Short mmCIF file of C-alpha atoms in Angstrom, two decimals:
data_model
loop_
_atom_site.label_atom_id
_atom_site.label_comp_id
_atom_site.label_asym_id
_atom_site.label_seq_id
_atom_site.Cartn_x
_atom_site.Cartn_y
_atom_site.Cartn_z
CA UNK P 1 -20.50 -38.59 3.86
CA UNK P 2 -17.54 -36.47 5.03
CA UNK P 3 -15.71 -34.37 2.58
CA UNK P 4 -11.94 -34.89 1.96
CA UNK P 5 -10.19 -31.89 3.09
CA UNK P 6 -6.87 -30.54 1.66
CA UNK P 7 -5.66 -29.95 5.27
CA UNK P 8 -6.77 -30.85 8.79
CA UNK P 9 -8.54 -27.77 10.28
CA UNK P 10 -7.22 -26.87 13.80
CA UNK P 11 -10.12 -26.72 16.30
CA UNK P 12 -8.37 -23.89 18.36
CA UNK P 13 -8.06 -21.55 15.25
CA UNK P 14 -10.46 -22.66 12.69
CA UNK P 15 -14.14 -22.76 12.24
CA UNK P 16 -15.97 -25.31 9.97
CA UNK P 17 -19.35 -25.54 8.51
CA UNK P 18 -20.14 -28.90 6.73
CA UNK P 19 -23.49 -29.65 5.07
CA UNK P 20 -25.10 -31.44 2.13
CA UNK P 21 -27.34 -29.19 0.00
CA UNK P 22 -29.79 -29.96 -2.70
CA UNK P 23 -28.24 -28.04 -5.46
CA UNK P 24 -25.49 -29.30 -7.86
CA UNK P 25 -21.81 -28.18 -7.30
CA UNK P 26 -21.94 -26.05 -10.52
CA UNK P 27 -24.82 -24.00 -8.82
CA UNK P 28 -22.86 -23.45 -5.73
CA UNK P 29 -19.78 -22.40 -7.74
CA UNK P 30 -21.91 -19.81 -9.70
CA UNK P 31 -23.43 -18.46 -6.63
CA UNK P 32 -19.81 -17.86 -5.03
CA UNK P 33 -18.13 -16.51 -8.17
CA UNK P 34 -20.81 -14.32 -9.91
CA UNK P 35 -21.22 -11.06 -8.11
CA UNK P 36 -24.80 -10.78 -9.42
CA UNK P 37 -25.66 -14.06 -7.73
CA UNK P 38 -23.55 -13.52 -4.61
CA UNK P 39 -25.52 -10.32 -3.64
CA UNK P 40 -28.67 -12.28 -3.33
CA UNK P 41 -27.53 -14.68 -0.59
CA UNK P 42 -24.08 -13.74 0.99
CA UNK P 43 -25.54 -11.78 3.88
CA UNK P 44 -28.21 -13.10 6.25
CA UNK P 45 -31.32 -11.10 5.86
CA UNK P 46 -32.25 -8.30 6.92
CA UNK P 47 -28.60 -7.54 6.20
CA UNK P 48 -27.81 -7.26 2.40
CA UNK P 49 -24.97 -6.81 0.08
CA UNK P 50 -24.55 -3.32 -1.28
CA UNK P 51 -21.58 -4.02 -3.53
CA UNK P 52 -19.64 -7.05 -4.79
CA UNK P 53 -16.66 -7.26 -6.97
CA UNK P 54 -14.87 -10.36 -7.93
CA UNK P 55 -11.95 -10.89 -10.28
CA UNK P 56 -11.81 -14.57 -10.56
CA UNK P 57 -8.09 -15.43 -10.51
CA UNK P 58 -5.50 -15.95 -7.90
CA UNK P 59 -4.48 -12.41 -6.86
CA UNK P 60 -7.90 -11.01 -7.94
CA UNK P 61 -10.15 -8.97 -5.82
CA UNK P 62 -12.87 -10.43 -3.66
CA UNK P 63 -14.77 -7.43 -2.20
CA UNK P 64 -18.06 -7.30 -0.51
CA UNK P 65 -19.79 -4.24 1.21
CA UNK P 66 -22.44 -5.31 3.51
CA UNK P 67 -25.52 -3.17 4.42
CA UNK P 68 -27.19 -3.20 7.72
CA UNK P 69 -31.06 -3.03 7.93
CA UNK P 70 -30.69 0.66 8.80
CA UNK P 71 -28.70 1.35 5.69
CA UNK P 72 -25.21 1.50 7.22
CA UNK P 73 -22.46 0.39 4.81
CA UNK P 74 -19.80 -1.94 6.27
CA UNK P 75 -17.02 -2.23 3.86
CA UNK P 76 -14.76 -5.06 4.58
CA UNK P 77 -11.86 -3.98 2.46
CA UNK P 78 -10.65 -5.36 -0.69
CA UNK P 79 -10.01 -9.03 -0.09
CA UNK P 80 -7.96 -11.32 -2.37
CA UNK P 81 -8.63 -14.71 -4.15
CA UNK P 82 -5.82 -17.04 -3.40
CA UNK P 83 -6.66 -20.26 -5.19
CA UNK P 84 -9.52 -21.67 -7.19
CA UNK P 85 -10.47 -25.00 -8.93
CA UNK P 86 -13.77 -24.52 -10.93
CA UNK P 87 -16.80 -26.26 -9.28
CA UNK P 88 -14.41 -27.63 -6.60
CA UNK P 89 -12.54 -25.08 -4.44
CA UNK P 90 -12.34 -21.26 -3.77
CA UNK P 91 -9.85 -19.83 -1.36
CA UNK P 92 -9.99 -16.05 -0.53
CA UNK P 93 -8.71 -13.96 2.37
CA UNK P 94 -9.51 -10.68 4.21
CA UNK P 95 -5.71 -10.69 5.04
CA UNK P 96 -4.59 -9.49 1.66
CA UNK P 97 -5.58 -6.99 -1.03
CA UNK P 98 -5.34 -7.70 -4.67
CA UNK P 99 -2.03 -8.90 -6.18
CA UNK P 100 -1.43 -10.56 -2.74
CA UNK P 101 -0.63 -7.36 -0.86
CA UNK P 102 -0.77 -8.03 3.00
CA UNK P 103 -3.27 -5.66 4.80
CA UNK P 104 -2.06 -3.40 7.49
CA UNK P 105 -1.88 -5.27 10.58
CA UNK P 106 -3.01 -3.95 14.10
CA UNK P 107 -4.72 -5.17 17.08
CA UNK P 108 -8.13 -4.60 15.62
CA UNK P 109 -7.48 -6.35 12.25
CA UNK P 110 -9.99 -9.20 11.51
CA UNK P 111 -7.94 -11.60 9.45
CA UNK P 112 -9.17 -14.81 8.17
CA UNK P 113 -8.98 -17.06 5.08
CA UNK P 114 -12.01 -18.77 3.75
CA UNK P 115 -11.72 -22.19 2.09
CA UNK P 116 -14.96 -23.12 0.16
CA UNK P 117 -14.97 -26.84 -0.73
CA UNK P 118 -17.59 -28.34 -2.88
CA UNK P 119 -18.06 -31.80 -4.27
CA UNK P 120 -20.82 -33.72 -5.71
CA UNK P 121 -22.93 -35.84 -3.22
CA UNK P 122 -25.75 -37.61 -5.05
CA UNK P 123 -27.71 -35.05 -7.00
CA UNK P 124 -26.50 -32.43 -4.51
CA UNK P 125 -23.41 -30.97 -3.03
CA UNK P 126 -21.24 -31.63 -0.08
CA UNK P 127 -20.24 -28.30 1.15
CA UNK P 128 -17.38 -27.45 3.41
CA UNK P 129 -16.61 -23.84 4.57
CA UNK P 130 -13.47 -23.44 6.66
CA UNK P 131 -12.71 -20.09 8.20
CA UNK P 132 -8.96 -20.08 9.20
CA UNK P 133 -7.80 -17.61 11.67
CA UNK P 134 -4.13 -16.58 12.83
CA UNK P 135 -4.83 -17.61 16.44
CA UNK P 136 -7.43 -18.65 19.00
CA UNK P 137 -8.48 -15.06 19.61
CA UNK P 138 -9.48 -14.69 15.98
CA UNK P 139 -11.45 -17.93 15.95
CA UNK P 140 -13.28 -16.90 19.24
CA UNK P 141 -14.10 -13.49 17.79
CA UNK P 142 -15.55 -14.96 14.52
CA UNK P 143 -17.51 -17.43 16.71
CA UNK P 144 -18.92 -14.70 18.75
CA UNK P 145 -19.93 -12.78 15.63
CA UNK P 146 -22.12 -15.79 14.93
CA UNK P 147 -20.12 -17.71 12.35
CA UNK P 148 -22.20 -20.99 12.33
CA UNK P 149 -25.53 -19.28 12.40
CA UNK P 150 -24.45 -16.61 9.91
CA UNK P 151 -22.70 -18.83 7.27
CA UNK P 152 -25.48 -21.46 7.78
CA UNK P 153 -28.21 -18.92 7.00
CA UNK P 154 -26.32 -17.55 4.04
CA UNK P 155 -26.06 -21.27 2.68
CA UNK P 156 -29.67 -21.51 3.09
CA UNK P 157 -30.30 -18.42 1.13
CA UNK P 158 -27.89 -19.53 -1.58
CA UNK P 159 -29.84 -22.70 -2.02
CA UNK P 160 -33.14 -20.93 -1.92
CA UNK P 161 -32.02 -18.26 -4.32
CA UNK P 162 -30.36 -20.62 -6.85
CA UNK P 163 -33.37 -23.00 -6.88
CA UNK P 164 -35.74 -20.01 -7.48
CA UNK P 165 -33.74 -19.11 -10.56
CA UNK P 166 -34.27 -22.59 -11.97
CA UNK P 167 -37.91 -22.74 -11.36
CA UNK R 1 14.86 -3.82 -21.62
CA UNK R 2 12.18 -3.42 -18.99
CA UNK R 3 10.24 -6.39 -17.89
CA UNK R 4 6.53 -6.53 -18.35
CA UNK R 5 5.04 -6.55 -14.76
CA UNK R 6 1.79 -8.21 -13.79
CA UNK R 7 0.91 -5.07 -11.89
CA UNK R 8 2.21 -1.57 -11.36
CA UNK R 9 4.27 -1.35 -8.12
CA UNK R 10 3.42 1.46 -5.96
CA UNK R 11 6.55 3.47 -4.99
CA UNK R 12 5.08 4.41 -1.59
CA UNK R 13 4.68 0.77 -0.46
CA UNK R 14 6.75 -1.29 -2.76
CA UNK R 15 10.44 -1.88 -3.39
CA UNK R 16 11.81 -2.99 -6.66
CA UNK R 17 15.06 -4.63 -7.81
CA UNK R 18 15.29 -5.02 -11.52
CA UNK R 19 18.52 -6.35 -13.31
CA UNK R 20 19.69 -8.64 -16.06
CA UNK R 21 21.98 -11.44 -15.07
CA UNK R 22 24.12 -13.81 -17.06
CA UNK R 23 22.36 -16.93 -16.27
CA UNK R 24 19.49 -18.53 -17.94
CA UNK R 25 15.81 -18.23 -16.54
CA UNK R 26 15.96 -22.08 -15.64
CA UNK R 27 18.86 -21.49 -13.42
CA UNK R 28 17.42 -18.63 -11.56
CA UNK R 29 14.23 -20.74 -11.01
CA UNK R 30 16.17 -23.61 -9.87
CA UNK R 31 18.04 -21.50 -7.35
CA UNK R 32 14.81 -19.94 -5.89
CA UNK R 33 12.89 -23.27 -5.72
CA UNK R 34 15.33 -25.86 -4.65
CA UNK R 35 16.22 -25.58 -0.94
CA UNK R 36 19.63 -27.07 -1.54
CA UNK R 37 20.43 -24.26 -4.02
CA UNK R 38 18.75 -21.49 -2.07
CA UNK R 39 21.06 -22.03 0.96
CA UNK R 40 24.01 -21.14 -0.95
CA UNK R 41 22.97 -17.67 -1.95
CA UNK R 42 19.86 -16.29 -0.21
CA UNK R 43 21.68 -14.40 2.64
CA UNK R 44 24.37 -11.91 1.88
CA UNK R 45 27.47 -13.24 3.45
CA UNK R 46 28.86 -13.43 6.08
CA UNK R 47 25.19 -14.32 7.10
CA UNK R 48 24.01 -17.62 5.90
CA UNK R 49 20.96 -19.98 5.68
CA UNK R 50 20.73 -22.48 8.43
CA UNK R 51 17.51 -23.92 7.30
CA UNK R 52 15.20 -23.84 4.27
CA UNK R 53 11.90 -25.73 3.51
CA UNK R 54 10.02 -25.26 0.21
CA UNK R 55 6.84 -27.14 -0.75
CA UNK R 56 6.45 -25.86 -4.24
CA UNK R 57 2.72 -25.48 -4.60
CA UNK R 58 0.27 -22.58 -3.96
CA UNK R 59 -0.30 -22.87 -0.15
CA UNK R 60 3.04 -24.66 0.50
CA UNK R 61 5.62 -23.71 2.91
CA UNK R 62 8.42 -21.26 2.07
CA UNK R 63 10.52 -21.27 5.28
CA UNK R 64 14.06 -19.83 5.70
CA UNK R 65 16.11 -19.48 8.88
CA UNK R 66 19.03 -17.10 8.66
CA UNK R 67 22.15 -17.41 10.86
CA UNK R 68 24.09 -14.38 11.87
CA UNK R 69 27.92 -14.38 11.66
CA UNK R 70 28.00 -14.93 15.34
CA UNK R 71 25.74 -18.12 14.92
CA UNK R 72 22.47 -16.57 16.00
CA UNK R 73 19.39 -18.13 14.44
CA UNK R 74 16.72 -15.67 13.05
CA UNK R 75 13.68 -17.77 12.08
CA UNK R 76 11.34 -15.77 10.02
CA UNK R 77 8.44 -17.96 10.59
CA UNK R 78 6.81 -20.24 8.02
CA UNK R 79 6.00 -18.42 4.94
CA UNK R 80 3.57 -19.36 2.30
CA UNK R 81 3.83 -19.71 -1.44
CA UNK R 82 1.06 -18.03 -3.10
CA UNK R 83 1.44 -18.46 -6.87
CA UNK R 84 3.95 -19.92 -9.30
CA UNK R 85 4.75 -20.39 -12.96
CA UNK R 86 7.74 -22.54 -13.67
CA UNK R 87 10.75 -20.52 -14.83
CA UNK R 88 8.54 -17.28 -15.08
CA UNK R 89 7.17 -16.30 -11.59
CA UNK R 90 7.33 -17.18 -7.98
CA UNK R 91 5.09 -15.35 -5.36
CA UNK R 92 5.48 -15.91 -1.73
CA UNK R 93 4.71 -14.11 1.55
CA UNK R 94 5.71 -13.56 5.16
CA UNK R 95 2.13 -12.65 5.87
CA UNK R 96 0.77 -16.25 5.72
CA UNK R 97 1.73 -19.63 7.03
CA UNK R 98 1.07 -22.86 5.00
CA UNK R 99 -2.46 -23.44 3.54
CA UNK R 100 -2.92 -19.61 3.45
CA UNK R 101 -3.27 -19.05 7.18
CA UNK R 102 -2.89 -15.35 7.93
CA UNK R 103 -0.12 -14.72 10.53
CA UNK R 104 -0.88 -13.06 13.77
CA UNK R 105 -0.89 -9.33 13.32
CA UNK R 106 0.68 -6.85 15.54
CA UNK R 107 2.63 -3.61 15.55
CA UNK R 108 5.98 -5.48 15.17
CA UNK R 109 4.89 -7.78 12.37
CA UNK R 110 7.04 -7.49 9.30
CA UNK R 111 4.68 -8.39 6.51
CA UNK R 112 5.57 -8.49 2.80
CA UNK R 113 4.86 -10.38 -0.31
CA UNK R 114 7.81 -11.04 -2.73
CA UNK R 115 7.06 -11.18 -6.45
CA UNK R 116 10.08 -12.81 -8.35
CA UNK R 117 9.69 -12.28 -11.99
CA UNK R 118 12.01 -13.94 -14.42
CA UNK R 119 12.03 -13.92 -18.26
CA UNK R 120 14.66 -14.60 -21.01
CA UNK R 121 16.86 -11.69 -22.02
CA UNK R 122 19.28 -12.76 -24.68
CA UNK R 123 21.32 -15.66 -23.18
CA UNK R 124 20.52 -14.36 -19.68
CA UNK R 125 17.58 -13.35 -17.55
CA UNK R 126 15.63 -10.14 -16.88
CA UNK R 127 15.16 -10.43 -13.13
CA UNK R 128 12.57 -8.42 -11.26
CA UNK R 129 11.95 -8.66 -7.45
CA UNK R 130 9.23 -6.69 -5.93
CA UNK R 131 8.79 -6.57 -2.14
CA UNK R 132 5.13 -5.39 -1.59
CA UNK R 133 4.23 -4.05 1.83
CA UNK R 134 0.91 -3.13 3.51
CA UNK R 135 1.92 0.58 3.85
CA UNK R 136 4.62 3.14 3.50
CA UNK R 137 6.00 2.27 7.00
CA UNK R 138 6.66 -1.17 5.82
CA UNK R 139 8.40 -0.15 2.71
CA UNK R 140 10.50 2.32 4.86
CA UNK R 141 11.50 -0.41 7.37
CA UNK R 142 12.50 -2.85 4.57
CA UNK R 143 14.44 -0.08 2.90
CA UNK R 144 16.38 0.69 6.14
CA UNK R 145 16.97 -2.94 6.63
CA UNK R 146 18.81 -2.57 3.26
CA UNK R 147 16.61 -4.07 0.77
CA UNK R 148 18.44 -2.87 -2.27
CA UNK R 149 21.86 -3.97 -1.13
CA UNK R 150 20.76 -7.14 0.42
CA UNK R 151 18.57 -8.40 -2.36
CA UNK R 152 21.26 -7.16 -4.91
CA UNK R 153 24.07 -9.05 -3.16
CA UNK R 154 21.93 -12.21 -2.90
CA UNK R 155 21.35 -12.05 -6.55
CA UNK R 156 25.15 -11.68 -7.28
CA UNK R 157 25.62 -14.74 -4.97
CA UNK R 158 22.83 -16.64 -6.81
CA UNK R 159 24.51 -16.01 -10.18
CA UNK R 160 28.02 -16.75 -8.81
CA UNK R 161 26.78 -20.03 -7.23
CA UNK R 162 24.87 -21.35 -10.26
CA UNK R 163 27.82 -20.55 -12.52
CA UNK R 164 30.18 -22.42 -10.27
CA UNK R 165 27.98 -25.45 -10.40
CA UNK R 166 28.06 -25.47 -14.14
CA UNK R 167 31.88 -25.07 -14.44
#
């Protein structure tokens, strides 16, 4: 089954991960929106999440700090939640800070908006993550950073973690 | 009366225009959200609006093309509506394109988010427009472009136009 998307991704500028997973949409939603859950799965191991702050409203902060296996912190800046529908859709961006303040631009800025789309698929969830970039260069950079493997592994970790909580 | 703001503007990075005007909030809302109205007041004369496209939803386009007195078109790119509450609040940005796509960054990018806040004040409207920038440089640039005079004159034109429609 292919999920119904709110817009058509542009293959030149956007990256898409689409999978069906064996946990219900409510679990995927909880994993994405509760910082205590998110810390357990958001970074492919042996990387980890040192800090996570989420203010679940349009304009609210979506901040994560990743930690390398060597203990180096990689703050990604305060992100901003743009839109949400409980158990259905979460949109956040690295291109804004809370209250929709645009981030300082510059050649080395890594700007993207993430659309996380979830819907029931049998007893599980059809999961679509779209990373949307300003241009082809941004898409290429994210692809070289390992978008597909990274976001795929993180999703595996999400499923494993949420299943372990239920057992 | 001072309006209650959803966040505290930062004087280093933000510009604020606050006034009470003699038209009801519904008229201010209509003037900002209906392209046919917006064309009549958005640019201080003798500049004008050559084109306006508004898709009134979070993620929808907010596009204006200004025309100089000499007829030169100044497209500002497709902007994006971020949040809205009918007759209360409209938030849009030049830093994103529709569906929340971040714009290409660069030294010459002119990025800001506009928060338009309206509330009843007697028979009129308390009107607050906040232009929020990534940094002090952005605020200074907008100030030098004539933010206060420009947005103030546009508001005068809005009131005059909406009153002329009613008479």
